[in-house]
């Protein structure tokens, strides 16, 4: 028998990896398991799913013996299709059995940021944290406590259960808007829903615009369907200011200036109206506000839009004609173009195009965006969301994008006295990195972190609790990019003293004397209740069926064509080109204003993108073999910008602005246009020269709608070191 699984992972590596685990910082030695001592009677197989913030939501199958993983492979559902992405192929090694994993609670013993800790028992840590939290509540109220979490674990139990605890104590609410909310607000303004064409159905499309999305890297299980559409005769167009891996494989790359997508979309509308390429019958039947829109786009003629976007006027005209005259025509958006001041307007304008041309009439035509609404409609969501007793509490909200501002503000009352971080690494992922670090460095801030590793955020913690990996806990996972639901059954018992997020907050609730039953509901009960629904989409999907088969596709109609005859989720049931209840009434382009001094000091537009192949946001940013595969991070710079600064390929550069500086290697290329530079996000600053990463340069500026982060609006200058 081969010593490797189907995806090439060495089984023995999983068995032996912990035989010589390092001692110290809460790590424990685990017993060696070899093939000769495996008891086949204890071998079992469980199903689970990737917990990362990714549209694919891959399923997997885990085989264990004697509480050890001996095989880890992709699920066989038609979307995962037996292949995990390159980020997750060695997941058990990279997280669950990683030698640096935290396996006992830790208490800070050095300066904040030094990452110096000592072991502490769970009983002591829970008692001390509970006492400190209660003291803050008694003196300043629950709003002085701020939870901070996001998509580090998208399992519904491990991400949502902690909200019960924080709502119960009256903590400040966190606006979790850093990713997705702006895009959703824009699409909702036009269509009233985000769910359009389903991923698999793009094979029927004959003209596909991938607008601000890079599926080759960030949506890898959609890419084979796009390739099939291309083999069937589809033209693939990418609209992206950066020449991504997807753009390199496309038939046509449209490269507008950053932040100008709304102007480009409105320019396409101008051409469509001028050339009489609109579907007037569809417009008359299923839209409102066409006259207002037609008047509005007169200002977005090709010549004007060319000046805004940096494109040729003929390119704009050609794209508009090609899109409007192709059938079925599909536009795929995800979240990429939301991180600009015009983010929602861009999505709103793009979402109108299929109604303008009647693309919704054809199978494979329309807009493909998110799919989370399918699960919201079908699952028993009340089992996950806040109990009724907590839903009407009025506590202040703090936007996660403005974490540094909130932690350092002298005007916030009450100020933030305690920060509780789980499922997130804000030092890496939150804009205005240095302001966040300044806030985390406060001596009078109690910081508690639940984690697998000593991340750059955990280095500032007063207490660190060891979290289970996804192989060690129950959960249920929907998807925001596919139509599959997954159960996650623990494959092994928690290693060391690690505990689930949910159990951490049960222990705190018990220590603080709370008696409400909703604070103690078990994970498996929540999973079972969530699936107790008689909705047609869940027909044939049960707790037991998911345990047996892994991911299952929702029971959707064979041909999903949501807007053939309108049926939009707006108040009128029509697509809204114009809406008097939304400000602005129509999507528009408003350039960001920079003061003259800043324009002169920092003339280059910075893009911070998800270009790494193996990192996912900040996850896996500490894994040696992954960092080795990624190679040295570099900043892309146009040859003319490099020449004017006497920069050669491979030079060490200092990229800086008024918020910080980052040191990276130069890569001179045409992947960016003149005046634009690009660097990767996701790297931990502590592992880079100078101790800063991409978000040291970004601002906590908010978008036009959805209160998302306009992260791609930073300006910088570059010097050779």
XYZ file of C-alpha atoms in Angstrom:
721
model
C 0.000 0.000 0.000
C 1.241 3.474 -0.848
C 2.262 5.671 2.081
C 0.534 8.619 0.421
C -3.099 9.615 0.159
C -4.784 10.488 -3.109
C -3.544 14.069 -2.984
C 0.048 13.122 -2.275
C 0.157 13.843 1.449
C 2.489 11.595 3.371
C 0.378 9.708 5.919
C 3.325 8.805 8.072
C 4.150 12.500 8.402
C 0.821 12.984 10.142
C 1.430 9.994 12.378
C 4.960 10.894 13.393
C 4.901 14.684 13.353
C 4.172 14.920 17.054
C 6.589 12.285 18.318
C 9.213 14.921 19.083
C 7.107 18.003 19.691
C 8.944 20.957 21.181
C 8.491 21.624 24.866
C 7.637 25.098 26.062
C 5.043 27.822 25.535
C 2.207 25.421 26.147
C 3.223 22.731 23.687
C 2.906 19.097 24.700
C 4.476 15.873 23.480
C 2.028 13.422 21.960
C 2.506 9.663 21.728
C 4.114 8.288 18.587
C 1.763 6.246 16.430
C 3.309 4.029 13.754
C 1.655 1.781 11.208
C 2.548 -1.273 13.293
C 0.553 -0.055 16.288
C -2.613 1.104 14.489
C -5.649 -0.755 15.759
C -7.934 -1.046 12.745
C -10.874 -1.427 15.104
C -10.432 2.199 16.144
C -10.037 3.531 12.597
C -12.835 5.906 11.651
C -13.739 8.321 8.880
C -15.378 11.694 9.395
C -16.433 14.493 7.070
C -15.688 18.163 7.423
C -15.197 21.363 5.473
C -12.796 24.241 5.112
C -13.502 26.988 7.611
C -11.633 29.748 5.774
C -13.150 32.952 4.406
C -13.316 31.678 0.825
C -16.214 31.337 -1.644
C -15.438 27.694 -2.447
C -16.140 26.035 0.935
C -14.419 22.754 0.033
C -15.394 19.546 1.759
C -12.962 16.919 3.001
C -12.735 13.432 4.480
C -10.500 12.565 7.409
C -9.405 9.061 8.393
C -8.034 8.579 11.888
C -6.642 5.759 13.980
C -5.974 5.923 17.720
C -6.995 9.591 17.677
C -4.412 10.391 14.982
C -5.007 11.641 11.451
C -3.698 9.056 8.997
C -5.356 10.370 5.839
C -6.721 13.763 4.805
C -8.302 14.185 1.393
C -10.753 16.306 -0.555
C -14.447 15.542 -0.602
C -16.043 14.033 -3.676
C -19.040 16.343 -4.045
C -19.248 17.792 -7.541
C -17.987 21.240 -6.534
C -14.946 20.194 -4.482
C -14.494 17.427 -7.064
C -11.779 15.568 -5.173
C -9.289 18.428 -5.059
C -8.438 20.858 -2.289
C -6.860 24.189 -3.110
C -3.102 24.599 -2.765
C -3.627 26.465 0.510
C -5.191 23.494 2.277
C -3.578 20.316 0.937
C -1.369 19.938 4.030
C -3.757 21.446 6.553
C -3.261 18.905 9.386
C 0.501 19.513 9.281
C 0.135 23.253 8.870
C -2.265 23.857 11.760
C -3.442 20.902 13.853
C -0.038 19.271 14.291
C 2.146 22.319 13.785
C 4.966 22.289 16.380
C 4.319 25.934 17.325
C 0.642 25.427 18.072
C -0.536 26.741 21.462
C -1.900 23.910 23.604
C -2.270 25.477 27.057
C -3.537 28.867 28.268
C -0.837 31.541 28.490
C -0.443 34.711 30.532
C 1.736 37.642 29.555
C 4.903 38.090 31.586
C 6.814 40.602 29.450
C 6.077 43.880 27.740
C 3.099 44.092 25.411
C 4.191 43.137 21.938
C 7.195 41.131 23.134
C 5.319 37.838 22.917
C 6.607 36.607 26.271
C 4.213 34.338 28.165
C 4.032 31.777 30.927
C 1.702 28.826 31.267
C -1.413 29.169 33.381
C -4.154 26.661 34.112
C -7.585 27.006 32.529
C -9.118 27.419 35.984
C -6.798 30.278 36.903
C -7.061 31.985 33.516
C -10.864 31.835 33.418
C -11.129 33.097 37.003
C -8.764 36.022 36.357
C -10.327 37.041 33.039
C -13.869 36.760 34.399
C -12.939 38.888 37.414
C -11.341 41.572 35.246
C -14.294 41.668 32.848
C -16.759 41.930 35.717
C -14.746 44.762 37.233
C -14.890 46.681 33.938
C -18.642 46.084 33.671
C -19.223 47.273 37.240
C -17.171 50.455 36.784
C -17.835 51.472 33.184
C -20.513 49.183 31.788
C -20.373 46.446 29.181
C -19.732 48.869 26.310
C -16.151 49.267 27.552
C -15.620 45.694 26.259
C -15.183 45.127 22.513
C -15.272 41.723 20.776
C -13.212 41.536 17.589
C -13.661 38.665 15.159
C -14.170 37.981 11.489
C -13.695 35.163 8.986
C -10.822 33.270 10.585
C -13.368 30.536 11.247
C -16.581 30.697 9.244
C -18.176 27.741 10.977
C -21.528 28.979 12.201
C -21.125 27.698 15.763
C -17.535 28.772 16.362
C -18.086 32.195 14.793
C -21.588 33.016 16.067
C -21.927 31.428 19.523
C -19.609 33.967 21.232
C -22.025 36.735 20.207
C -24.453 35.428 22.834
C -21.974 36.098 25.606
C -21.114 39.599 24.432
C -24.745 40.559 23.886
C -25.563 39.240 27.347
C -22.985 41.491 29.035
C -23.967 44.500 26.914
C -20.612 44.783 25.153
C -20.045 47.160 22.264
C -21.175 45.688 18.971
C -18.628 45.218 16.205
C -19.541 46.280 12.683
C -17.975 43.398 10.765
C -17.887 45.216 7.439
C -14.290 44.880 6.280
C -15.203 42.448 3.521
C -18.433 42.029 1.565
C -20.842 44.564 3.068
C -20.102 47.304 0.567
C -20.483 44.914 -2.366
C -23.743 43.580 -0.955
C -25.166 47.076 -0.349
C -24.456 48.027 -3.942
C -26.049 44.929 -5.473
C -29.036 45.097 -3.108
C -29.684 48.702 -4.141
C -30.261 47.509 -7.715
C -31.600 43.962 -7.372
C -32.717 43.574 -3.764
C -30.730 40.323 -3.527
C -27.223 39.102 -4.230
C -27.977 35.585 -5.468
C -28.049 35.503 -9.244
C -26.530 32.937 -11.588
C -25.190 29.872 -9.750
C -21.501 28.956 -10.149
C -21.927 25.742 -12.133
C -24.274 27.409 -14.617
C -21.577 29.682 -16.044
C -20.696 26.815 -18.412
C -23.674 27.948 -20.501
C -22.355 31.512 -20.831
C -20.761 32.719 -24.039
C -19.381 36.051 -22.845
C -18.039 36.236 -19.285
C -16.757 39.407 -17.640
C -14.752 38.683 -14.483
C -14.987 42.128 -12.918
C -12.528 42.723 -10.083
C -12.129 39.030 -9.281
C -9.225 36.610 -9.640
C -10.648 33.064 -9.489
C -7.393 31.360 -10.511
C -6.058 32.353 -7.081
C -9.053 33.100 -4.859
C -11.947 31.056 -6.278
C -10.140 28.003 -7.580
C -13.104 25.651 -7.813
C -15.055 28.056 -10.014
C -12.204 28.288 -12.521
C -12.775 24.828 -14.112
C -16.352 25.859 -14.938
C -15.079 29.062 -16.545
C -12.562 27.015 -18.514
C -15.365 24.717 -19.674
C -17.377 27.739 -20.794
C -14.324 28.905 -22.749
C -13.940 25.490 -24.391
C -17.615 25.794 -25.357
C -16.858 29.050 -27.145
C -17.126 31.719 -24.436
C -14.991 34.859 -24.482
C -13.380 35.563 -21.110
C -12.848 39.215 -20.199
C -11.137 40.423 -17.021
C -11.642 43.958 -15.697
C -8.907 44.593 -13.153
C -6.336 47.382 -12.558
C -3.792 44.618 -11.852
C -2.741 41.973 -14.353
C -3.655 39.014 -12.181
C -3.112 35.317 -12.812
C -6.660 35.224 -14.206
C -6.069 38.238 -16.453
C -3.062 36.466 -17.935
C -5.303 33.559 -18.977
C -8.180 35.686 -20.275
C -8.997 36.549 -23.874
C -9.165 40.232 -23.051
C -7.824 42.243 -20.119
C -9.384 45.659 -19.466
C -7.088 47.580 -17.081
C -8.789 50.708 -15.681
C -7.235 53.010 -13.115
C -7.944 51.903 -9.523
C -11.242 53.108 -8.085
C -12.881 53.992 -11.415
C -15.139 50.954 -11.916
C -18.356 52.906 -11.407
C -17.371 55.361 -14.146
C -16.557 52.470 -16.490
C -19.908 50.732 -15.855
C -21.809 53.988 -16.397
C -19.789 54.527 -19.574
C -20.890 51.118 -20.867
C -24.493 52.130 -20.221
C -23.972 55.340 -22.192
C -22.798 53.347 -25.209
C -25.593 50.786 -24.893
C -28.229 53.511 -24.924
C -26.545 55.449 -27.731
C -26.259 52.344 -29.933
C -29.796 51.233 -29.017
C -28.486 47.909 -27.698
C -30.726 47.782 -24.634
C -33.564 45.270 -24.233
C -36.400 47.784 -24.120
C -39.071 45.157 -23.526
C -37.259 43.824 -20.440
C -36.670 47.380 -19.235
C -40.334 48.323 -19.629
C -41.569 45.200 -17.855
C -39.059 44.643 -15.083
C -37.184 47.839 -14.218
C -37.864 51.306 -12.810
C -36.057 54.589 -13.370
C -34.784 54.103 -16.904
C -35.375 57.712 -17.933
C -33.446 59.005 -14.929
C -30.619 56.578 -15.702
C -30.526 57.507 -19.386
C -30.224 61.184 -18.492
C -27.625 60.444 -15.797
C -25.252 58.505 -18.082
C -25.120 61.257 -20.676
C -22.222 62.694 -18.664
C -20.340 59.388 -18.984
C -19.548 59.455 -22.693
C -16.557 57.365 -23.852
C -14.220 60.351 -24.080
C -15.006 61.493 -20.514
C -14.815 57.957 -19.119
C -11.514 57.407 -20.907
C -10.049 60.397 -19.071
C -11.292 59.012 -15.732
C -10.313 55.363 -16.226
C -7.138 55.717 -18.272
C -8.616 53.454 -20.964
C -8.951 54.218 -24.655
C -12.410 55.431 -25.671
C -12.530 52.672 -28.316
C -11.939 50.058 -25.616
C -14.990 51.287 -23.699
C -17.143 51.283 -26.842
C -15.942 47.834 -27.887
C -16.555 46.307 -24.460
C -20.082 47.748 -24.303
C -20.993 46.433 -27.749
C -19.431 43.022 -27.209
C -21.250 42.550 -23.913
C -24.637 43.776 -25.114
C -24.534 41.766 -28.337
C -23.403 38.462 -26.778
C -25.782 35.852 -25.422
C -25.803 34.447 -22.819
C -23.658 37.186 -21.248
C -22.509 36.872 -17.647
C -20.794 39.264 -15.256
C -19.015 37.694 -12.295
C -18.275 39.929 -9.320
C -17.142 38.987 -5.842
C -15.660 41.623 -3.512
C -12.554 42.936 -5.267
C -13.821 46.328 -6.409
C -15.565 47.272 -3.169
C -12.461 48.613 -1.395
C -12.691 52.098 -2.903
C -14.622 55.223 -1.990
C -17.030 54.430 -4.859
C -17.238 50.752 -3.920
C -20.999 50.398 -3.543
C -21.696 52.589 -6.575
C -19.447 50.338 -8.641
C -21.357 47.194 -7.647
C -24.692 48.971 -8.027
C -23.891 50.097 -11.576
C -22.485 46.724 -12.645
C -25.548 44.943 -11.187
C -27.816 47.031 -13.435
C -26.163 45.962 -16.684
C -27.909 42.540 -17.031
C -31.323 44.181 -16.638
C -30.407 46.880 -19.149
C -29.493 44.291 -21.798
C -32.031 41.611 -20.802
C -29.222 39.139 -20.059
C -31.365 37.601 -17.314
C -33.597 36.024 -19.975
C -30.988 33.419 -20.963
C -29.751 30.441 -18.960
C -26.180 31.355 -18.034
C -26.806 35.078 -18.459
C -27.029 37.745 -15.752
C -24.951 38.484 -12.671
C -23.100 35.956 -10.511
C -22.374 37.213 -6.996
C -22.912 35.590 -3.591
C -25.063 32.614 -2.585
C -25.456 33.031 1.172
C -29.141 34.017 0.835
C -30.005 30.476 -0.251
C -28.899 29.185 3.145
C -30.499 32.039 5.042
C -33.810 31.107 3.482
C -33.553 27.372 4.101
C -31.748 26.735 7.394
C -33.310 27.106 10.826
C -31.381 30.318 11.362
C -32.932 31.012 14.769
C -30.777 28.252 16.222
C -27.665 30.278 15.357
C -28.645 33.924 15.693
C -29.057 35.741 18.988
C -31.864 34.552 21.265
C -34.951 36.761 21.262
C -34.082 38.060 24.727
C -30.936 39.694 23.317
C -31.988 40.928 19.892
C -33.337 44.314 20.941
C -30.439 45.452 23.089
C -29.258 48.939 22.187
C -25.503 49.173 22.538
C -23.090 51.259 20.520
C -21.418 49.961 17.371
C -17.741 50.281 16.509
C -16.562 49.653 12.972
C -13.841 47.027 12.796
C -12.025 49.022 10.122
C -11.545 51.798 12.692
C -10.084 49.561 15.407
C -6.947 51.659 15.818
C -9.026 54.815 16.018
C -11.330 53.278 18.650
C -8.477 51.997 20.802
C -6.648 55.331 20.794
C -9.583 57.761 20.900
C -9.805 60.196 23.807
C -13.359 61.160 22.848
C -14.935 57.694 22.984
C -17.003 57.299 26.143
C -16.628 54.888 27.676
C -13.246 54.065 26.173
C -12.325 50.515 25.250
C -10.902 48.859 28.374
C -11.006 45.261 27.116
C -10.536 43.754 23.667
C -11.481 40.124 23.043
C -10.055 38.755 19.784
C -11.032 35.426 18.214
C -11.098 34.162 14.612
C -9.017 37.153 13.575
C -5.531 38.660 13.454
C -6.267 42.399 13.182
C -2.629 43.532 13.308
C -2.277 41.988 9.844
C -5.769 42.375 8.365
C -6.995 45.736 9.649
C -6.039 48.998 7.906
C -3.895 51.663 9.578
C -1.676 49.024 11.155
C 0.500 51.359 13.204
C -2.494 53.027 14.844
C -3.832 49.570 15.734
C -0.473 48.653 17.255
C -0.457 51.877 19.252
C -3.847 50.970 20.684
C -2.852 47.392 21.453
C 0.227 48.676 23.260
C -1.820 50.520 25.900
C -0.932 49.354 29.407
C -4.527 49.912 30.537
C -6.077 47.727 27.806
C -6.990 44.158 28.751
C -6.503 42.023 25.628
C -7.671 38.410 25.443
C -7.037 36.231 22.397
C -8.267 32.764 21.425
C -5.808 31.340 18.894
C -3.771 28.487 17.447
C -0.491 30.421 17.324
C 1.237 33.455 18.789
C 0.168 35.736 15.981
C 1.203 39.365 15.705
C -2.018 40.229 17.531
C -1.547 37.573 20.214
C 1.884 39.052 20.988
C 0.007 41.956 22.606
C -2.393 39.779 24.598
C -2.605 39.598 28.370
C -4.143 36.134 28.105
C -4.064 33.661 25.221
C -6.427 30.695 25.155
C -5.662 27.637 22.977
C -8.369 27.151 20.354
C -9.279 23.866 18.725
C -8.598 23.379 15.043
C -11.490 22.522 12.766
C -10.488 18.843 12.974
C -11.426 18.925 16.673
C -14.891 20.498 16.860
C -18.468 20.249 15.649
C -19.783 22.856 13.267
C -22.038 23.556 10.345
C -20.878 25.589 7.367
C -22.893 27.302 4.679
C -21.220 29.084 1.774
C -21.209 32.561 0.307
C -19.941 31.351 -3.066
C -21.363 27.890 -3.723
C -24.577 25.935 -3.150
C -23.233 23.252 -0.798
C -23.843 22.816 2.908
C -21.374 20.947 5.077
C -21.286 19.453 8.512
C -17.973 19.374 10.327
C -17.596 16.420 12.652
C -14.575 16.318 14.964
C -12.084 13.807 13.604
C -9.946 13.699 16.775
C -10.172 14.756 20.380
C -8.774 18.242 21.078
C -4.990 18.205 21.385
C -3.431 19.339 24.640
C -5.781 21.644 26.542
C -7.319 23.325 23.500
C -11.013 24.167 23.638
C -13.595 25.422 21.184
C -14.526 29.096 21.086
C -17.973 28.141 22.299
C -16.611 26.267 25.320
C -14.374 29.201 26.232
C -17.418 31.449 26.525
C -19.442 28.812 28.362
C -16.682 28.672 30.972
C -16.576 32.455 31.285
C -20.366 32.621 31.612
C -20.323 30.004 34.342
C -17.512 31.753 36.222
C -19.425 35.037 36.066
C -22.524 33.399 37.498
C -24.812 33.648 34.477
C -27.655 31.135 34.422
C -29.386 31.738 31.075
C -29.688 28.488 29.120
C -28.717 30.055 25.783
C -25.191 30.553 27.132
C -24.692 26.802 27.605
C -26.254 25.156 24.554
C -23.957 22.468 23.138
C -22.358 22.671 19.715
C -23.908 19.475 18.428
C -27.390 20.582 19.536
C -26.989 23.840 17.597
C -25.869 21.923 14.511
C -28.853 19.563 14.723
C -31.364 22.361 15.306
C -29.997 24.351 12.388
C -30.843 21.474 10.055
C -34.361 21.063 11.435
C -36.124 22.815 8.597
C -38.840 21.753 6.199
C -37.719 24.186 3.513
C -37.670 22.650 0.037
C -33.982 23.501 -0.410
C -33.108 21.147 2.469
C -35.133 18.202 1.213
C -32.999 15.077 1.603
C -30.382 16.872 3.709
C -30.205 15.843 7.351
C -27.716 15.630 10.172
C -27.176 11.928 9.482
C -26.948 12.269 5.698
C -24.258 14.932 6.035
C -22.312 12.738 8.453
C -22.363 9.938 5.874
C -21.672 11.851 2.682
C -20.089 15.176 3.584
C -21.119 18.234 1.597
C -24.524 18.161 -0.074
C -25.913 20.536 -2.661
C -29.060 22.386 -1.722
C -32.153 20.963 -3.376
C -32.481 23.748 -5.944
C -34.440 23.824 -9.211
C -32.626 22.218 -12.134
C -32.559 25.500 -14.032
C -31.913 28.403 -11.693
C -33.042 31.509 -13.595
C -34.159 33.972 -10.919
C -35.019 37.050 -13.005
C -36.374 35.849 -16.341
C -39.598 37.666 -15.509
C -38.305 40.157 -12.982
C -38.974 38.865 -9.468
C -36.294 41.065 -7.937
C -36.346 41.387 -4.157
C -36.751 45.156 -4.214
C -39.872 46.923 -2.913
C -41.290 47.072 -6.459
C -40.112 43.563 -7.449
C -38.194 45.256 -10.284
C -34.574 46.190 -10.871
C -34.002 49.729 -9.621
C -31.983 51.948 -11.926
C -33.134 54.897 -9.813
C -34.249 54.874 -6.180
C -35.491 57.987 -4.431
C -34.989 56.330 -1.030
C -31.244 55.787 -1.518
C -28.607 58.493 -1.434
C -27.335 58.960 -4.056
C -30.439 58.127 -6.107
C -28.248 56.725 -8.890
C -24.788 55.152 -8.901
C -22.126 57.724 -9.591
C -18.406 58.315 -9.689
C -16.929 60.710 -7.153
C -13.130 60.955 -7.244
C -11.375 60.935 -3.918
C -9.880 64.303 -3.095
C -6.266 64.409 -1.913
C -4.748 67.621 -0.665
C -2.034 69.119 -2.853
C 0.782 68.420 -0.408
C -0.094 64.725 -0.136
C -0.427 64.407 -3.921
C 3.069 65.768 -4.338
C 4.619 63.731 -1.516
C 2.873 60.466 -2.366
C 2.178 60.324 -6.124
C 1.752 56.545 -6.530
C -1.557 54.721 -6.059
C -1.077 51.622 -3.889
C -2.980 48.375 -4.398
C -2.744 45.776 -1.607
C -4.116 42.575 -3.108
C -4.591 38.898 -2.371
C -1.874 37.890 -4.806
C -0.133 35.182 -2.709
C -0.897 31.639 -3.864
C -0.708 29.914 -0.486
C -1.709 32.503 2.136
C -5.365 33.224 2.856
C -5.677 36.670 4.424
C -3.323 36.208 7.392
C -3.815 32.442 7.758
C -0.749 30.221 7.239
C 1.475 33.303 7.341
C 3.735 31.596 9.898
C 4.165 28.226 8.150
C 7.734 27.856 6.916
C 7.163 25.654 3.875
C 4.325 27.928 2.705
C 6.450 31.059 3.076
C 9.221 29.281 1.178
C 6.806 28.463 -1.654
C 5.532 32.027 -1.774
C 9.034 33.377 -1.937
C 10.104 36.861 -1.002
C 7.235 39.368 -1.192
C 7.759 42.125 -3.733
C 6.153 45.333 -4.908
C 5.124 45.560 -8.563
C 6.190 48.841 -10.192
C 5.813 50.054 -13.772
C 9.069 50.450 -15.753
C 8.585 54.213 -16.209
C 7.994 54.772 -12.490
C 11.038 52.633 -11.715
C 13.246 54.467 -14.204
C 12.328 57.894 -12.819
C 13.441 56.685 -9.383
C 16.582 54.866 -10.577
C 15.113 51.539 -9.437
C 16.237 48.237 -10.953
C 14.527 44.872 -10.741
C 15.405 43.196 -7.420
C 16.328 46.416 -5.605
C 15.362 46.753 -1.966
C 12.720 49.474 -1.649
C 11.128 51.562 1.044
C 7.432 52.174 0.329
C 6.061 54.880 2.605
C 3.421 57.503 3.339
C 2.185 59.519 6.321
C 1.009 56.353 8.127
C 4.020 54.071 7.864
C 6.646 52.360 5.748
C 7.212 48.883 4.357
C 10.407 47.356 2.980
C 10.078 45.087 -0.062
C 11.888 43.973 -3.184
C 11.180 45.631 -6.543
C 9.538 43.710 -9.361
C 9.449 45.831 -12.505
C 6.592 44.767 -14.776
C 3.558 45.788 -16.782
C 1.192 44.104 -14.322
C 0.405 47.618 -13.124
C -0.072 50.777 -15.158
C 2.079 53.859 -14.729
C 1.339 55.619 -11.447
C 0.163 52.405 -9.719
C 2.120 49.999 -7.511
C 0.967 46.744 -5.962
C 2.090 44.686 -2.979
C 0.678 41.495 -1.461
C -1.384 41.458 1.699
C -1.448 38.709 4.329
C 2.188 38.677 5.443
C 2.822 38.997 9.178
C 4.758 42.215 9.907
C 6.885 40.513 12.553
C 8.317 38.261 9.823
C 9.163 41.076 7.406
C 12.096 43.451 7.348
C 11.234 46.582 9.319
C 8.323 44.939 11.140
C 5.570 46.310 8.895
C 3.316 44.844 6.210
C 0.848 46.198 3.656
C -1.724 47.585 6.089
C 0.869 49.898 7.616
C 0.181 52.051 4.540
C -3.615 51.784 4.244
C -6.168 54.125 5.805
C -9.332 53.401 7.790
C -11.397 55.391 5.282
C -14.978 54.110 4.835
C -16.808 53.427 1.574
C -19.823 55.227 0.096
C -22.330 52.611 1.343
C -22.065 49.570 3.589
C -19.420 51.177 5.828
C -16.725 48.954 4.361
C -13.046 49.784 4.111
C -11.741 51.873 1.206
C -8.420 50.108 1.631
C -7.324 50.491 -1.990
C -7.268 54.299 -1.818
C -3.780 54.694 -0.324
C -1.104 56.882 -1.924
C 2.620 56.226 -1.429
C 6.115 57.103 -2.552
C 8.969 54.654 -3.163
C 12.686 55.033 -2.632
C 15.549 52.647 -3.217
C 17.065 51.684 0.127
